[in-house]
C-alpha angles and dihedrals in degrees: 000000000000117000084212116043139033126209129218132186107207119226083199087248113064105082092170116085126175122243100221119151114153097237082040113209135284103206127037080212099068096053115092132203117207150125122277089242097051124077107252092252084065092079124187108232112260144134142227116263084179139317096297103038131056119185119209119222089230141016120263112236120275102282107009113137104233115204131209119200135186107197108180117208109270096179094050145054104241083215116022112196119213122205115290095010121154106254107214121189088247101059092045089053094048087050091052092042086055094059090041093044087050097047088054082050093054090037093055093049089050077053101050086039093052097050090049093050091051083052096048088045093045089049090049081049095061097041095054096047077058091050092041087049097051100046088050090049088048085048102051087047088049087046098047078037089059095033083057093054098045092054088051098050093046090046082046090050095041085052089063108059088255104309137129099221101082084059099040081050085055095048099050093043101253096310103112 
């Protein structure tokens, strides 16, 4: 199961979700709401019952998967000290959640990333067994094509007492 994300598929009725990741989140402000075929910046409209439920303003539609994300800032601190600030336990806690949040983020893509790259290699599997298949199949017609050959011009040269113009006469359409 992802660390990041949580999938829903919807029944076109429930409108409450939980809000459930294991490092849980340390700003409402980084969870989105949004479809699996949106990108997660494309957020539903909903609103926070508590810390744990959101509550969408309307149903997804029967048998839409609902996602829950939790993206976590990469280009900013989410606290930034300044010289001689008071360090309290919170905010130090908030600043270590951020690397490990991001490294389940990371962790997840390698994830998403690993699992699409199994599928691209098992498909080029089984397009090469195909292609392996059919040039084995083009190279045993050539070869009965060649072995066939082979059995009539023996059979031509053995018709004429062991020499080469019968089938030089064949070859040049009667006219040797």
């Amino acid at each position: 199961m992802a660390n990041t994300t949580r999938t829903y598929t919807s029944d076109g009725i429930q409108t409450i979700y939980p809000v459930d990741f294991t490092l849980g989140f340390i700003h409402r402000d980084y969870v989105y709401i949004h479809l699996e075929s949106d990108d997660y910046t494309t957020q539903l409209n909903y609103s926070w019952i508590d810390d744990s439920q959101i509550q969408l303003d309307t149903p997804v539609t029967d048998t839409v998967n609902l996602v829950v994300s939790r993206v976590i800032p990469r280009d900013t601190l989410v606290n930034d000290y300044e010289d001689g600030a008071i360090l309290r336990g919170k905010h130090l806690d908030e600043s270590n959640l951020q690397h490990l949040m991001l490294e389940e983020e990371y962790q997840d893509a390698r994830t998403v990333i690993d699992s699409r790259i199994d599928t691209e290699v098992a498909t080029l599997v089984a397009v090469d067994a195909v292609l392996q298949n059919n040039i084995d199949t083009a190279n045993s017609v050539r070869a009965s094509a060649d072995s066939a050959l082979n059995a009539r011009v023996d059979a031509l040269a053995t018709g004429t007492s062991g020499t080469d113009l019968y089938i030089h006469w064949l070859y040049n359409n009667g006219l040797a």
